[in-house]
CSV table of C-alpha atoms in Angstrom, one decimal:
chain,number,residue,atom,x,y,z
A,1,UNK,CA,0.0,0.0,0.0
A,2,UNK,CA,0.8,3.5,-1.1
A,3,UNK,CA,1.9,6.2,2.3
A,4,UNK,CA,-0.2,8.9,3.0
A,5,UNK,CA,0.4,11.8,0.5
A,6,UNK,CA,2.3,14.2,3.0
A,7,UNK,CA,2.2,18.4,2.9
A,8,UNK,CA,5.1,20.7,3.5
A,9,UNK,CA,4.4,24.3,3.4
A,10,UNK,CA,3.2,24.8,-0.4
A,11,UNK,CA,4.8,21.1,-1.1
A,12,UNK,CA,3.2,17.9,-1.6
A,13,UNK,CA,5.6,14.7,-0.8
A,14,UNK,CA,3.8,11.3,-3.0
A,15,UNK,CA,5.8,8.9,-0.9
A,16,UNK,CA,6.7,5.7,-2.8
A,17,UNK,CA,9.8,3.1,-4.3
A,18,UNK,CA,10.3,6.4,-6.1
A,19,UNK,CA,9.2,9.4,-4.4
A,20,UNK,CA,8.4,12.7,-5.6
A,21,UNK,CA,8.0,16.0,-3.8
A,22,UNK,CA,6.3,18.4,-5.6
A,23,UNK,CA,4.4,22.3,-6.0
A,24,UNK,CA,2.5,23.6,-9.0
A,25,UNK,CA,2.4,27.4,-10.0
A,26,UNK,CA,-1.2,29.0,-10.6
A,27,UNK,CA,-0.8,28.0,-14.4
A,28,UNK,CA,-0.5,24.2,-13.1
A,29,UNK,CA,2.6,24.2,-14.2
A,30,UNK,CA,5.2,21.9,-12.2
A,31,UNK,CA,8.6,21.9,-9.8
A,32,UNK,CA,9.9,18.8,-7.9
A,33,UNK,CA,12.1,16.6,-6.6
A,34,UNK,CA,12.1,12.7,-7.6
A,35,UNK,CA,14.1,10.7,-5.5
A,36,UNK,CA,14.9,6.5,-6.1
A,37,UNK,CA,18.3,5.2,-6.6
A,38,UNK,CA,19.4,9.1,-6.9
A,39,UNK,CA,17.5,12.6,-6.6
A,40,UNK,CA,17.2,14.8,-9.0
A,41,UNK,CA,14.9,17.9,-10.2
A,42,UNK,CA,12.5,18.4,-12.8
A,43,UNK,CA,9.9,21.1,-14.5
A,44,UNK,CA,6.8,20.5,-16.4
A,45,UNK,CA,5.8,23.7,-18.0
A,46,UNK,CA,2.9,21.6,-19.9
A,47,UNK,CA,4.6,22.7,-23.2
A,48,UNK,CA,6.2,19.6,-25.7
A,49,UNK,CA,10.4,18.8,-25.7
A,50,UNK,CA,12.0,16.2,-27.9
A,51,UNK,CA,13.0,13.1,-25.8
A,52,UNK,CA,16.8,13.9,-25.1
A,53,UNK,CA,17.6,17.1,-26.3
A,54,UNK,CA,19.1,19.9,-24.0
A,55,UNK,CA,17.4,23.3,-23.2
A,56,UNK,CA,19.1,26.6,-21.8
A,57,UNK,CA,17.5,27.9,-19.1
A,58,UNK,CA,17.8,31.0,-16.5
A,59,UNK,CA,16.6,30.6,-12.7
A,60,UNK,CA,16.3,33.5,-10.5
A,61,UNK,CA,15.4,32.9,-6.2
A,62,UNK,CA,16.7,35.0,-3.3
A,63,UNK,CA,19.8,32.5,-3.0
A,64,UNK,CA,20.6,34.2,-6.3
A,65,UNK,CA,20.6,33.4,-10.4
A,66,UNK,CA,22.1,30.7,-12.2
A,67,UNK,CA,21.8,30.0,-16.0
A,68,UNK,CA,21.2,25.7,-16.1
A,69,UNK,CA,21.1,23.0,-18.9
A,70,UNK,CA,17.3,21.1,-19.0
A,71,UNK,CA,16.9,17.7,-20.5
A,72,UNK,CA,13.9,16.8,-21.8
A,73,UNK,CA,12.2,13.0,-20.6
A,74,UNK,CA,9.1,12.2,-21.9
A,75,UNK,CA,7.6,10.1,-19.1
A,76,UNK,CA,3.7,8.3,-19.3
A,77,UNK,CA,3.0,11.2,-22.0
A,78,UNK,CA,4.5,14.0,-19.6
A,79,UNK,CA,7.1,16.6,-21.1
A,80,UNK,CA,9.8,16.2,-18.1
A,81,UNK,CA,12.8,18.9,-18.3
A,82,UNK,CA,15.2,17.5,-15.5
A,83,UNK,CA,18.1,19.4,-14.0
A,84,UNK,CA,20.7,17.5,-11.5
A,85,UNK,CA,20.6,18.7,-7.6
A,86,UNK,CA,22.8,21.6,-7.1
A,87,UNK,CA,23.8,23.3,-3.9
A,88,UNK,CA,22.7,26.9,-5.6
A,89,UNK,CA,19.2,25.0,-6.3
A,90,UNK,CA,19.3,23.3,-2.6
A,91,UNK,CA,20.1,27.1,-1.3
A,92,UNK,CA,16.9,28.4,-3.1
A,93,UNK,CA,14.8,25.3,-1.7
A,94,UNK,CA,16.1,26.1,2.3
A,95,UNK,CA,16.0,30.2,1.8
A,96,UNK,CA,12.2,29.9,0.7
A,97,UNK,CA,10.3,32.5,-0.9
A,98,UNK,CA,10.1,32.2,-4.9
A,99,UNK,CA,12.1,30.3,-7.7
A,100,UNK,CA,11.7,32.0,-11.4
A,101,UNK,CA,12.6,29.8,-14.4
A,102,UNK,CA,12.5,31.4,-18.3
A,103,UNK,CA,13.3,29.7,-21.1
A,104,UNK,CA,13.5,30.0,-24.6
A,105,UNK,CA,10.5,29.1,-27.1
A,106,UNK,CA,10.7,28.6,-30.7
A,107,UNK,CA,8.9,31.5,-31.6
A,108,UNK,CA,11.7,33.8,-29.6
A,109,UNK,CA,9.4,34.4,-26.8
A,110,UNK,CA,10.3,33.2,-23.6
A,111,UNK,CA,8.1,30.6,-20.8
A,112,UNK,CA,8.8,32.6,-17.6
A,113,UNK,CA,7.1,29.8,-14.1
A,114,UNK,CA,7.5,31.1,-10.8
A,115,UNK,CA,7.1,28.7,-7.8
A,116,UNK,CA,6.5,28.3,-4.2
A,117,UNK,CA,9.8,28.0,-2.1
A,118,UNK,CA,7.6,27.5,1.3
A,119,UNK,CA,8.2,23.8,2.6
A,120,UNK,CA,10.7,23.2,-0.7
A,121,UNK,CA,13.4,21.3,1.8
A,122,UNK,CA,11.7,19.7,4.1
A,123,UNK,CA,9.3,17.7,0.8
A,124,UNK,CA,12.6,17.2,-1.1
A,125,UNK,CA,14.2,16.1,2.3
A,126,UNK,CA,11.3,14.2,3.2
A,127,UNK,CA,11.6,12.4,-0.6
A,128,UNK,CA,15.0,11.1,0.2
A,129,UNK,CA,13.9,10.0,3.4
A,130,UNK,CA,11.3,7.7,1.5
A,131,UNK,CA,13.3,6.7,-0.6
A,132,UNK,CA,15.7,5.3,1.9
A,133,UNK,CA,12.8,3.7,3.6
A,134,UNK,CA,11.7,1.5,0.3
A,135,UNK,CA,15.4,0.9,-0.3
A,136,UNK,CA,16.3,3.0,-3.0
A,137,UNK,CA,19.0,5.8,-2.1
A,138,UNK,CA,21.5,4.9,0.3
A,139,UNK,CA,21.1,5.7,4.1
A,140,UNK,CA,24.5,7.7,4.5
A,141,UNK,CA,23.4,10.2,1.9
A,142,UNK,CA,21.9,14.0,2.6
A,143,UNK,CA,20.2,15.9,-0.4
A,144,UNK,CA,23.7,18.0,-0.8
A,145,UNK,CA,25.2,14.5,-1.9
A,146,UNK,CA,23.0,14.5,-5.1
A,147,UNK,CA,24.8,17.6,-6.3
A,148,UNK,CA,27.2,18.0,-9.3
């Protein structure tokens, strides 16, 4: 049986073999955490990416801006864009407060998401702690361990 679907803040934690932590925006689009083996991050800004291919991408919070590389996975019809753990995106998650992504668009326009920071570390924190439990990620390991 499936755990109780836990809430952190403006975070939902879907505990599991593979766990995922997540918020949505106001447009429904999507920020989270997915933990197993290994954690990592991932957008779905409900727009189409070919399976594979790399994306540019600029992220503003109050721990500062970064400019990041997005591959796309296509996942039970979702258009995942993941992006490895990094200690500037961990910062963002523990200061709080709001995480901007833009990215570029075919047409020259760019997607601009903003999302929730409230509860960001405890979910993703939470996620690894799952995923320990079901025996995916290793027991020694804290969230800073997943970055690059």
């Amino acid at each position: 049986p499936r755990a109780q679907t836990e809430r952190f803040g403006d975070w939902a934690v879907y505990p599991g073999r593979v766990t995922i932590a997540t918020t949505a925006n106001d447009s429904g689009s999507v920020f989270g955490v997915v933990c197993a083996d290994t954690c990592t991050s991932f957008f779905n800004f409900q727009t189409e990416c070919e399976e594979g291919a790399s994306y540019p991408a600029l992220i503003n919070s109050p721990a500062g801006a970064m400019s990041v590389t997005l591959r796309c996975t296509i996942t039970d019809q979702r258009y995942l864009l993941g992006l490895p753990l990094s200690d500037n995106l961990i910062d963002a998650m523990s200061i709080g407060g709001e995480l901007g992504v833009a990215f570029p668009l075919a047409s020259g326009r760019f997607q601009v998401a903003r999302y929730s920071m409230t509860g960001a570390y405890r979910a993703a924190s939470r996620a690894l702690e799952h995923a320990k439990m079901y025996g995916g990620a290793e027991r020694s390991k804290d969230l800073r361990d997943y970055t690059l």
